[in-house]
Amino acid sequence: MNDRSSTALRLAQPLRSLAQRSAFMLLLAGAVGLMMWGKTDPQIFERARTAVTDVTAPIMDVLSRPTTAVESVVQEGRDLMQIRAENENLRLANQRLQQWEAVARKLEHENAQLRELLNFQRTDAQRYITGRVIGFGGSFVRALLLNVGGERGVRKGQAAVSGDGLLGRVAEVGDRSARVLLITDLNSRIPVVIEETRVRAILAGDNTMEPRLIYLSANSDLAVGQRVVTSGHGGAFPPGVPVGQVVKVGEAGVRVAPFVNPDRLEFVELMDFGLGGILDDARAESEASMLPAAQAPVEEAPVEEAPVEDAVEAVVSPAATPAATTPAAPTSAVVEATE
Amino acid sequence: MRRRKRERVMKNGPWIKLDNFARSLAPALITLGLILLSVMPTKIPAWSHIAPALVLMSVYYWAIYRPDLLPASAIFVLGLIADILGGAPVGVHAFTLLTAYGLVVSQRRFFHGKSFGVVWWGFMLVAAGVMTLEWLLMSLLVGPGPIDPRPALFSLMLTAVIYPAVAMLFISAHRVLPVSDD
């Protein structure tokens, strides 16, 4: 009995290994197929992605808490060691901030006057959505996974910021999770402007810690230390959100060190400006809802408002929280600067 | 011999079967756990630039010792999950992990009975191959040109260095697995 079954097994062995081998090849081909499919139509897997992240978000939320506890212990020790230097820094910072406060007050006053002058309508549709960071990308992807999603009002294209500045934008939204594409990611293109000189450029991520400035005009006088803020072009972000500081200017390109280091973030704020965003379906939705009435004005808006926007932006940017006083950019400005 | 027989008898009880089934899920569950761990925020500076390929370690280990408990179909699904959670183009990890798996399974007899050092050395080779493949695929699928390979290089070094530590986990899990048929 035992013998016979083992003979049968022996006979079946080549067949089985053949079946296994062809199944393996099939799976391999399947993986290639999925890659090609995803390449030709990047939107296709988005629903699958958000479904999976929605399911795993609560689990990862719980799992990521212990690492936070460990981090806080480490941080405590580090803080104790650096307390003297920190104090000195704070004193200097305080001095500087007091100067800035004076400047800000002056500008606020000026801003109010200009606003009156222009009869400027401020839209108050802005609000913040705070999410916990529950995941990172892989070794070739710079992204964050957050535990908030469509249920809480997260929409594609919203700007992700932390206290110091811009982090990235929302690229995928599920019901309970959202993925933020960091400004350092290979796919990230952000329309920015050098704060002092008003030189426009695109900040392009390349998976390194310091993204590059591209599409600069030839004679734009760049210097290390200049602040880079969002320009608001393309309607993706509100203008004036701090992004980073120019750290390298040379033949190899201009590099910007972001103000925010995403490695140690625990919470991220998503800014809801009620903008259409540069992402197609978000735009399509918002346009579908206001199509009949708003077609013509939307077309004209960018041209008319551009100088206004610049003026306000320039006035507002030195303040610590530009977002609070920044106007919403025209809903559909020039889309030359999309991905 | 007698022990073998007793085990066979014990295998037939329904609870034992259930227990064995649960244990036999360990390789897949460990791999899934490592996928979650590898996308977890660690708060370590520049971690995402040097994060080690934890999932690959699991695939490598089980491909050598218990491919029956981690079949190619499971690798495929786990690879897809890794892609989806990590935000990489869908299929990249499914492909790289399957390639590594196929390669290792075909050579697994070579590693049987060899010292840990040999297995470790084999892992470094496989990891280097997989990282290169992944870098190539990502450059093709995402970038307008080749991606900066330096982060991947650091990641590879870290992966090779911490393999023994992670392998301890696999070895201890290996001990509680039901005996294999072959």
Coordinates of C-alpha atoms in Angstrom, one line a residue:
Chain A
M1 CA 0.0 0.0 0.0
N2 CA 2.7 2.3 1.1
D3 CA 4.9 1.2 -1.7
R4 CA 2.3 1.8 -4.3
S5 CA 1.5 5.3 -3.2
S6 CA 5.1 6.2 -3.2
T7 CA 5.5 4.8 -6.8
A8 CA 2.6 6.9 -7.8
L9 CA 4.2 9.9 -6.2
R10 CA 7.4 9.2 -8.0
L11 CA 5.6 9.0 -11.4
A12 CA 3.7 12.2 -10.6
Q13 CA 6.9 14.0 -9.6
P14 CA 8.0 15.3 -13.1
L15 CA 4.5 16.3 -13.9
R16 CA 4.2 18.2 -10.7
S17 CA 7.5 20.0 -11.1
L18 CA 6.5 20.9 -14.7
A19 CA 3.2 22.3 -13.4
Q20 CA 5.1 24.2 -10.7
R21 CA 7.6 25.6 -13.2
S22 CA 4.9 26.8 -15.6
A23 CA 3.0 28.3 -12.8
F24 CA 6.1 30.1 -11.8
M25 CA 6.7 31.4 -15.3
L26 CA 3.0 32.5 -15.4
L27 CA 3.4 34.5 -12.2
L28 CA 6.6 36.1 -13.4
A29 CA 4.8 37.0 -16.7
G30 CA 1.9 38.3 -14.6
A31 CA 4.2 40.6 -12.7
V32 CA 5.7 42.0 -15.9
G33 CA 2.2 42.4 -17.3
L34 CA 1.1 44.3 -14.2
M35 CA 4.1 46.6 -14.5
M36 CA 3.4 47.4 -18.2
W37 CA -0.2 47.9 -17.5
G38 CA 0.5 50.3 -14.7
K39 CA 3.0 52.1 -16.8
T40 CA 0.5 52.7 -19.7
D41 CA -2.3 53.6 -17.4
P42 CA -1.0 54.9 -14.0
Q43 CA -4.6 55.4 -12.6
I44 CA -5.5 51.8 -13.0
F45 CA -4.2 50.4 -9.7
E46 CA -5.2 53.4 -7.7
R47 CA -8.4 51.9 -6.4
A48 CA -6.6 48.7 -5.4
R49 CA -3.9 50.7 -3.7
T50 CA -6.3 52.7 -1.6
A51 CA -8.4 49.7 -0.7
V52 CA -5.3 47.9 0.6
T53 CA -4.0 51.0 2.5
D54 CA -7.5 51.5 4.0
V55 CA -7.4 48.0 5.4
T56 CA -3.9 48.2 6.7
A57 CA -4.0 51.8 8.0
P58 CA -5.5 50.9 11.4
I59 CA -3.0 48.1 11.9
M60 CA -0.1 50.2 10.9
D61 CA -1.4 53.0 13.1
V62 CA -1.2 50.7 16.1
L63 CA 2.1 49.2 15.1
S64 CA 3.7 52.6 14.6
R65 CA 3.0 53.7 18.1
P66 CA 5.7 51.8 19.9
T67 CA 8.4 53.2 17.6
T68 CA 7.1 56.6 18.6
A69 CA 7.5 55.7 22.3
V70 CA 11.1 54.6 21.7
E71 CA 11.7 57.8 19.7
S72 CA 10.4 60.0 22.6
V73 CA 12.8 58.3 25.0
V74 CA 15.7 58.9 22.6
Q75 CA 14.6 62.5 22.0
E76 CA 14.4 63.1 25.8
G77 CA 18.1 62.1 26.2
R78 CA 19.2 64.1 23.2
D79 CA 17.3 67.2 24.5
L80 CA 19.0 66.9 27.9
M81 CA 22.4 66.8 26.3
Q82 CA 21.8 69.8 24.0
I83 CA 20.0 72.0 26.5
R84 CA 22.7 74.7 26.7
A85 CA 23.2 75.0 22.9
E86 CA 19.5 75.0 22.5
N87 CA 19.1 77.8 25.0
E88 CA 21.6 79.9 23.2
N89 CA 19.9 79.2 19.9
L90 CA 16.5 80.1 21.3
R91 CA 17.8 83.4 22.6
L92 CA 19.2 84.3 19.2
A93 CA 16.0 83.1 17.5
N94 CA 13.9 85.1 19.9
Q95 CA 15.9 88.2 19.0
R96 CA 15.5 87.6 15.3
L97 CA 11.8 86.8 15.7
Q98 CA 11.2 90.1 17.5
Q99 CA 12.7 91.9 14.6
W100 CA 10.5 89.8 12.3
E101 CA 7.5 90.6 14.4
A102 CA 8.0 94.3 13.8
V103 CA 8.4 93.7 10.1
A104 CA 5.3 91.5 10.1
R105 CA 3.2 94.0 11.9
K106 CA 4.2 96.7 9.5
L107 CA 3.4 94.4 6.6
E108 CA 0.2 93.3 8.1
H109 CA -0.9 96.9 8.2
E110 CA 0.3 97.5 4.7
N111 CA -1.4 94.3 3.6
A112 CA -4.7 95.5 5.0
Q113 CA -4.4 98.7 3.2
L114 CA -3.5 97.1 -0.1
R115 CA -6.4 94.8 0.3
E116 CA -8.8 97.6 0.8
L117 CA -7.3 99.3 -2.2
L118 CA -7.9 96.2 -4.3
N119 CA -11.2 95.4 -2.8
F120 CA -9.8 91.9 -2.5
Q121 CA -12.1 89.0 -1.6
R122 CA -10.5 86.5 0.7
T123 CA -11.9 83.0 0.6
D124 CA -12.2 81.4 4.0
A125 CA -12.6 77.9 2.7
Q126 CA -9.2 76.9 4.3
R127 CA -8.9 74.4 7.0
Y128 CA -6.3 72.0 8.3
I129 CA -6.6 68.2 8.5
T130 CA -4.1 66.6 10.8
G131 CA -3.0 63.0 10.1
R132 CA -0.6 60.6 11.8
V133 CA 2.3 59.3 9.7
I134 CA 1.8 55.5 9.7
G135 CA 4.1 54.5 6.8
F136 CA 6.9 55.3 4.5
G137 CA 7.7 54.5 1.0
G138 CA 10.1 51.8 -0.2
S139 CA 13.8 52.4 -1.1
F140 CA 12.9 54.0 -4.4
V141 CA 9.8 55.9 -3.3
R142 CA 9.6 59.0 -1.2
A143 CA 6.1 59.0 0.2
L144 CA 4.2 59.0 3.5
L145 CA 1.2 57.1 4.4
L146 CA -1.3 58.9 6.7
N147 CA -4.2 57.6 8.7
V148 CA -6.7 60.2 7.4
G149 CA -8.6 59.9 4.2
G150 CA -11.6 61.0 2.2
E151 CA -13.9 60.5 5.3
R152 CA -12.1 63.4 6.9
G153 CA -12.1 65.6 3.9
V154 CA -8.7 64.7 2.5
R155 CA -8.6 65.3 -1.3
K156 CA -6.1 64.7 -3.9
G157 CA -3.7 67.5 -4.6
Q158 CA -3.9 69.1 -1.1
A159 CA -0.6 70.4 0.2
A160 CA 1.0 68.5 3.1
V161 CA 2.9 70.7 5.5
S162 CA 4.4 70.6 8.9
G163 CA 5.2 73.6 11.1
D164 CA 8.3 74.4 9.0
G165 CA 7.1 74.2 5.5
L166 CA 5.9 72.2 2.6
L167 CA 6.3 68.4 2.7
G168 CA 4.5 67.3 -0.5
R169 CA 1.1 66.8 -1.9
V170 CA -1.6 64.2 -1.5
A171 CA -1.3 61.7 -4.3
E172 CA -3.8 59.0 -3.4
V173 CA -6.8 59.1 -1.1
G174 CA -8.7 56.2 0.4
D175 CA -11.5 56.4 2.9
R176 CA -9.2 56.1 5.9
S177 CA -5.8 56.6 4.5
A178 CA -3.9 58.9 2.1
R179 CA -0.5 58.8 0.5
V180 CA 1.6 62.0 0.4
L181 CA 4.1 62.2 -2.3
L182 CA 7.1 64.0 -0.8
I183 CA 8.8 66.9 -2.7
T184 CA 11.9 64.7 -2.8
D185 CA 10.2 61.9 -4.7
L186 CA 11.2 61.3 -8.3
N187 CA 7.7 62.1 -9.5
S188 CA 7.3 65.4 -7.6
R189 CA 7.3 68.7 -9.6
I190 CA 6.4 71.8 -7.7
P191 CA 6.1 75.3 -9.1
V192 CA 8.2 77.5 -6.9
V193 CA 9.6 81.0 -6.7
I194 CA 12.7 82.3 -5.1
E195 CA 11.4 84.6 -2.4
E196 CA 13.8 87.6 -2.8
T197 CA 14.3 87.7 -6.5
R198 CA 10.9 86.3 -7.7
V199 CA 12.6 84.0 -10.1
R200 CA 10.3 81.2 -11.0
A201 CA 11.3 77.6 -11.3
I202 CA 10.1 74.0 -10.9
L203 CA 11.3 72.1 -7.9
A204 CA 11.9 68.5 -9.1
G205 CA 12.5 65.7 -6.8
D206 CA 15.1 63.0 -7.6
N207 CA 14.9 60.7 -4.6
T208 CA 17.9 62.4 -2.9
M209 CA 17.4 64.6 0.1
E210 CA 17.9 67.8 -1.8
P211 CA 15.6 68.3 -4.8
R212 CA 16.7 70.3 -7.9
L213 CA 15.5 73.5 -9.3
I214 CA 14.8 73.1 -13.0
Y215 CA 13.5 75.4 -15.8
L216 CA 15.4 78.3 -14.5
S217 CA 16.1 81.2 -16.8
A218 CA 19.8 81.6 -17.7
N219 CA 20.5 84.8 -15.9
S220 CA 18.6 84.3 -12.7
D221 CA 21.0 85.3 -10.0
L222 CA 20.9 82.5 -7.5
A223 CA 22.8 82.4 -4.3
V224 CA 23.1 79.9 -1.5
G225 CA 20.7 80.7 1.3
Q226 CA 17.9 82.1 -0.7
R227 CA 14.5 81.0 0.4
V228 CA 12.2 79.0 -1.9
V229 CA 8.5 79.2 -1.6
T230 CA 5.6 77.8 -3.6
S231 CA 4.5 80.1 -6.5
G232 CA 0.9 79.0 -6.7
H233 CA 1.1 78.4 -10.4
G234 CA -1.0 75.6 -11.8
G235 CA -3.4 76.0 -9.0
A236 CA -1.7 73.1 -7.1
F237 CA -0.7 75.0 -4.0
P238 CA -1.4 78.3 -2.5
P239 CA 1.4 80.7 -3.1
G240 CA 3.9 81.5 -0.4
V241 CA 4.2 78.2 1.4
P242 CA 7.9 77.9 2.5
V243 CA 9.6 75.0 0.8
G244 CA 13.3 75.2 1.5
Q245 CA 16.6 77.0 1.1
V246 CA 19.0 77.0 -1.8
V247 CA 22.1 75.0 -0.7
K248 CA 24.1 74.4 -3.9
V249 CA 24.5 76.5 -7.0
G250 CA 26.7 75.2 -9.6
E251 CA 27.2 73.5 -12.9
A252 CA 25.6 70.4 -11.6
G253 CA 22.4 72.2 -10.9
V254 CA 20.7 74.1 -8.2
R255 CA 19.8 72.1 -5.1
V256 CA 17.3 73.0 -2.4
A257 CA 17.3 71.7 1.1
P258 CA 13.7 71.4 2.2
F259 CA 12.8 73.0 5.5
V260 CA 11.0 69.8 6.6
N261 CA 12.8 66.6 7.2
P262 CA 10.1 63.9 6.8
D263 CA 12.2 61.2 8.6
R264 CA 11.1 62.1 12.1
L265 CA 7.7 63.5 11.6
E266 CA 4.8 62.1 13.5
F267 CA 2.0 64.4 12.4
V268 CA 1.4 66.1 9.1
E269 CA -1.1 68.8 8.3
L270 CA -3.0 68.8 5.1
M271 CA -4.1 72.2 3.9
D272 CA -7.5 72.4 2.4
F273 CA -7.7 75.5 0.2
G274 CA -10.6 74.4 -1.9
L275 CA -8.4 74.6 -4.9
G276 CA -8.9 72.3 -7.9
G277 CA -5.4 71.0 -7.7
I278 CA -3.4 69.8 -10.6
L279 CA -4.7 66.3 -10.5
D280 CA -7.1 65.5 -13.2
D281 CA -10.0 63.8 -11.5
A282 CA -10.1 66.3 -8.7
R283 CA -10.3 69.0 -11.2
A284 CA -12.8 67.2 -13.3
E285 CA -15.1 66.8 -10.3
S286 CA -14.9 70.5 -9.3
E287 CA -15.4 71.6 -12.8
A288 CA -18.3 69.3 -13.4
S289 CA -20.1 70.9 -10.4
M290 CA -19.7 74.4 -11.6
L291 CA -19.5 74.1 -15.3
P292 CA -22.4 76.1 -16.7
A293 CA -22.0 79.3 -14.7
A294 CA -18.3 79.6 -14.2
Q295 CA -16.7 78.7 -17.5
A296 CA -15.9 82.1 -18.8
P297 CA -14.6 83.8 -15.6
V298 CA -12.4 80.8 -14.9
E299 CA -10.7 81.2 -18.2
E300 CA -9.9 84.8 -17.7
A301 CA -9.0 84.7 -14.1
P302 CA -5.3 83.9 -14.3
V303 CA -4.4 86.7 -16.5
E304 CA -6.2 89.3 -14.4
E305 CA -5.2 88.1 -11.0
A306 CA -1.6 87.4 -11.6
P307 CA -0.1 90.7 -10.6
V308 CA -2.5 90.9 -7.6
E309 CA -1.4 87.5 -6.5
D310 CA 2.2 88.5 -6.7
A311 CA 1.8 91.6 -4.7
V312 CA -0.1 89.9 -1.9
E313 CA 2.3 87.0 -1.9
A314 CA 5.3 89.3 -1.5
V315 CA 3.6 91.1 1.3
V316 CA 2.5 88.0 3.1
S317 CA 5.5 85.7 2.8
P318 CA 7.7 86.9 5.7
A319 CA 5.0 86.1 8.2
A320 CA 5.4 82.8 10.0
T321 CA 2.1 81.4 8.8
P322 CA 1.6 82.6 5.3
A323 CA -1.3 80.2 4.8
A324 CA -3.5 82.0 7.2
T325 CA -3.6 85.2 5.1
T326 CA -3.0 83.8 1.6
P327 CA -5.7 84.1 -1.0
A328 CA -6.8 81.1 -2.9
A329 CA -5.1 81.0 -6.3
P330 CA -7.3 81.1 -9.4
T331 CA -8.9 77.7 -9.7
S332 CA -7.5 76.8 -13.0
A333 CA -4.3 78.8 -13.6
V334 CA -1.9 77.7 -16.4
V335 CA -1.3 74.0 -16.2
E336 CA 2.1 74.1 -17.9
A337 CA 3.6 73.0 -14.6
T338 CA 1.7 69.8 -14.1
E339 CA 3.5 66.5 -13.5
Chain B
M1 CA 12.4 5.5 13.0
R2 CA 9.9 4.9 15.8
R3 CA 9.7 8.6 16.4
R4 CA 8.8 9.1 12.8
K5 CA 6.0 6.7 13.0
R6 CA 4.6 8.3 16.1
E7 CA 4.6 11.6 14.4
R8 CA 2.7 10.2 11.5
V9 CA 0.1 8.9 13.8
M10 CA -0.1 12.2 15.6
K11 CA -0.5 14.0 12.3
N12 CA -3.9 12.5 11.8
G13 CA -5.7 14.1 14.8
P14 CA -7.8 17.1 13.8
W15 CA -6.3 19.4 16.4
I16 CA -2.8 18.4 15.4
K17 CA -3.7 19.1 11.8
L18 CA -5.0 22.5 12.7
D19 CA -2.0 23.2 14.8
N20 CA 0.3 22.2 12.0
F21 CA -1.6 24.3 9.5
A22 CA -1.3 27.3 11.7
R23 CA 2.4 26.7 12.2
S24 CA 2.9 26.2 8.5
L25 CA 1.6 29.7 7.9
A26 CA 4.6 31.2 9.8
P27 CA 6.8 31.8 6.8
A28 CA 4.1 33.8 5.0
L29 CA 3.1 35.7 8.1
I30 CA 6.7 36.6 9.0
T31 CA 7.2 37.9 5.5
L32 CA 4.0 39.9 5.7
G33 CA 5.1 41.3 9.0
L34 CA 8.4 42.3 7.5
I35 CA 6.6 44.1 4.7
L36 CA 4.6 46.1 7.3
L37 CA 7.8 46.7 9.3
S38 CA 9.7 48.0 6.2
V39 CA 7.1 50.7 5.5
M40 CA 6.8 51.6 9.2
P41 CA 8.0 55.1 10.2
T42 CA 11.2 54.6 12.2
K43 CA 12.1 58.2 13.0
I44 CA 15.7 57.3 12.3
P45 CA 17.3 60.1 10.2
A46 CA 17.6 59.2 6.5
W47 CA 16.1 55.8 7.2
S48 CA 14.1 55.7 4.0
H49 CA 17.3 56.2 2.1
I50 CA 19.1 53.2 3.6
A51 CA 16.2 51.0 4.6
P52 CA 17.3 47.3 4.4
A53 CA 15.4 44.8 2.2
L54 CA 13.9 42.9 5.0
V55 CA 11.3 41.1 2.9
L56 CA 14.0 39.7 0.6
M57 CA 15.7 38.1 3.6
S58 CA 12.6 36.2 4.5
V59 CA 12.0 35.1 0.9
Y60 CA 15.7 34.0 0.6
Y61 CA 15.6 32.0 3.8
W62 CA 12.4 30.2 3.2
A63 CA 13.2 29.6 -0.5
I64 CA 16.2 27.6 0.7
Y65 CA 14.7 25.7 3.6
R66 CA 11.0 25.5 3.2
P67 CA 9.8 26.5 -0.3
D68 CA 6.8 24.2 0.2
L69 CA 5.5 26.6 2.9
L70 CA 6.1 29.7 0.8
P71 CA 5.1 28.9 -2.7
A72 CA 5.6 31.1 -5.7
S73 CA 2.0 32.2 -5.6
A74 CA 2.5 33.5 -2.1
I75 CA 5.6 35.4 -3.1
F76 CA 3.6 37.0 -5.9
V77 CA 0.9 38.1 -3.6
L78 CA 3.3 39.3 -1.0
G79 CA 5.3 41.2 -3.6
L80 CA 2.1 42.9 -4.7
I81 CA 1.3 43.9 -1.2
A82 CA 4.8 45.3 -0.8
D83 CA 4.3 47.4 -3.9
I84 CA 0.9 48.7 -2.9
L85 CA 2.0 49.6 0.6
G86 CA 5.3 51.0 -0.3
G87 CA 3.9 53.1 -3.2
A88 CA 6.2 51.5 -5.9
P89 CA 4.7 50.7 -9.3
V90 CA 2.6 47.6 -8.9
G91 CA 4.5 44.5 -10.0
V92 CA 8.0 45.6 -9.3
H93 CA 8.5 43.7 -6.1
A94 CA 6.4 40.9 -7.3
F95 CA 8.8 40.5 -10.1
T96 CA 12.1 41.0 -8.2
L97 CA 11.1 38.7 -5.3
L98 CA 9.8 36.0 -7.7
T99 CA 13.1 36.2 -9.6
A100 CA 15.1 35.9 -6.5
Y101 CA 12.8 33.1 -5.3
G102 CA 13.1 31.1 -8.5
L103 CA 16.9 31.5 -8.5
V104 CA 17.3 30.4 -4.9
V105 CA 14.9 27.5 -5.1
S106 CA 16.7 26.1 -8.1
Q107 CA 20.0 26.3 -6.2
R108 CA 18.7 25.4 -2.8
R109 CA 20.3 21.9 -2.6
F110 CA 23.6 23.7 -2.7
F111 CA 22.9 25.5 0.5
H112 CA 21.6 22.5 2.4
G113 CA 24.0 21.5 5.2
K114 CA 26.3 24.4 4.4
S115 CA 27.5 26.7 7.2
F116 CA 25.8 29.9 7.9
G117 CA 28.6 31.9 6.4
V118 CA 28.0 30.3 3.0
V119 CA 24.3 31.0 3.2
W120 CA 25.0 34.6 4.2
W121 CA 27.5 35.0 1.3
G122 CA 24.8 33.6 -1.0
F123 CA 22.3 36.1 0.3
M124 CA 24.7 39.0 -0.4
L125 CA 24.9 37.9 -4.0
V126 CA 21.2 37.5 -4.4
A127 CA 20.5 40.9 -2.6
A128 CA 23.0 42.6 -5.0
G129 CA 21.2 41.1 -8.0
V130 CA 17.8 42.0 -6.7
M131 CA 18.7 45.5 -5.9
T132 CA 20.2 46.0 -9.3
L133 CA 17.1 44.6 -10.9
E134 CA 14.8 46.8 -8.8
W135 CA 16.9 49.8 -9.6
L136 CA 16.7 49.0 -13.3
L137 CA 13.0 48.5 -13.2
M138 CA 12.4 51.7 -11.2
S139 CA 14.6 53.6 -13.6
L140 CA 12.6 52.2 -16.5
L141 CA 9.1 52.7 -15.0
V142 CA 9.5 55.9 -13.0
G143 CA 12.4 58.0 -14.0
P144 CA 13.0 60.0 -17.1
G145 CA 16.5 58.5 -16.8
P146 CA 18.5 56.4 -14.4
I147 CA 17.9 57.0 -10.7
D148 CA 20.7 57.9 -8.4
P149 CA 21.9 54.4 -7.4
R150 CA 23.8 55.5 -4.2
P151 CA 20.9 55.1 -1.7
A152 CA 20.3 51.6 -3.1
L153 CA 24.0 50.9 -2.5
F154 CA 23.8 51.9 1.1
S155 CA 20.7 50.0 1.5
L156 CA 22.4 46.9 0.1
M157 CA 25.3 47.2 2.5
L158 CA 22.9 47.5 5.5
T159 CA 20.9 44.6 4.2
A160 CA 23.9 42.4 4.0
V161 CA 25.1 43.4 7.5
I162 CA 21.9 42.9 9.4
Y163 CA 21.0 39.6 7.6
P164 CA 22.3 37.4 10.4
A165 CA 20.2 39.3 13.0
V166 CA 17.0 38.8 11.0
A167 CA 17.9 35.3 10.2
M168 CA 17.8 34.4 13.9
L169 CA 14.1 35.1 13.8
F170 CA 13.7 32.8 10.8
I171 CA 15.7 30.1 12.5
S172 CA 13.7 30.2 15.7
A173 CA 10.5 30.1 13.6
H174 CA 11.9 27.3 11.6
R175 CA 12.1 25.1 14.7
V176 CA 8.4 25.2 15.4
L177 CA 7.4 24.4 11.8
P178 CA 5.8 21.0 11.1
V179 CA 8.2 18.5 9.4
S180 CA 8.3 18.8 5.7
D181 CA 7.3 15.9 3.4
D182 CA 10.5 15.9 1.4

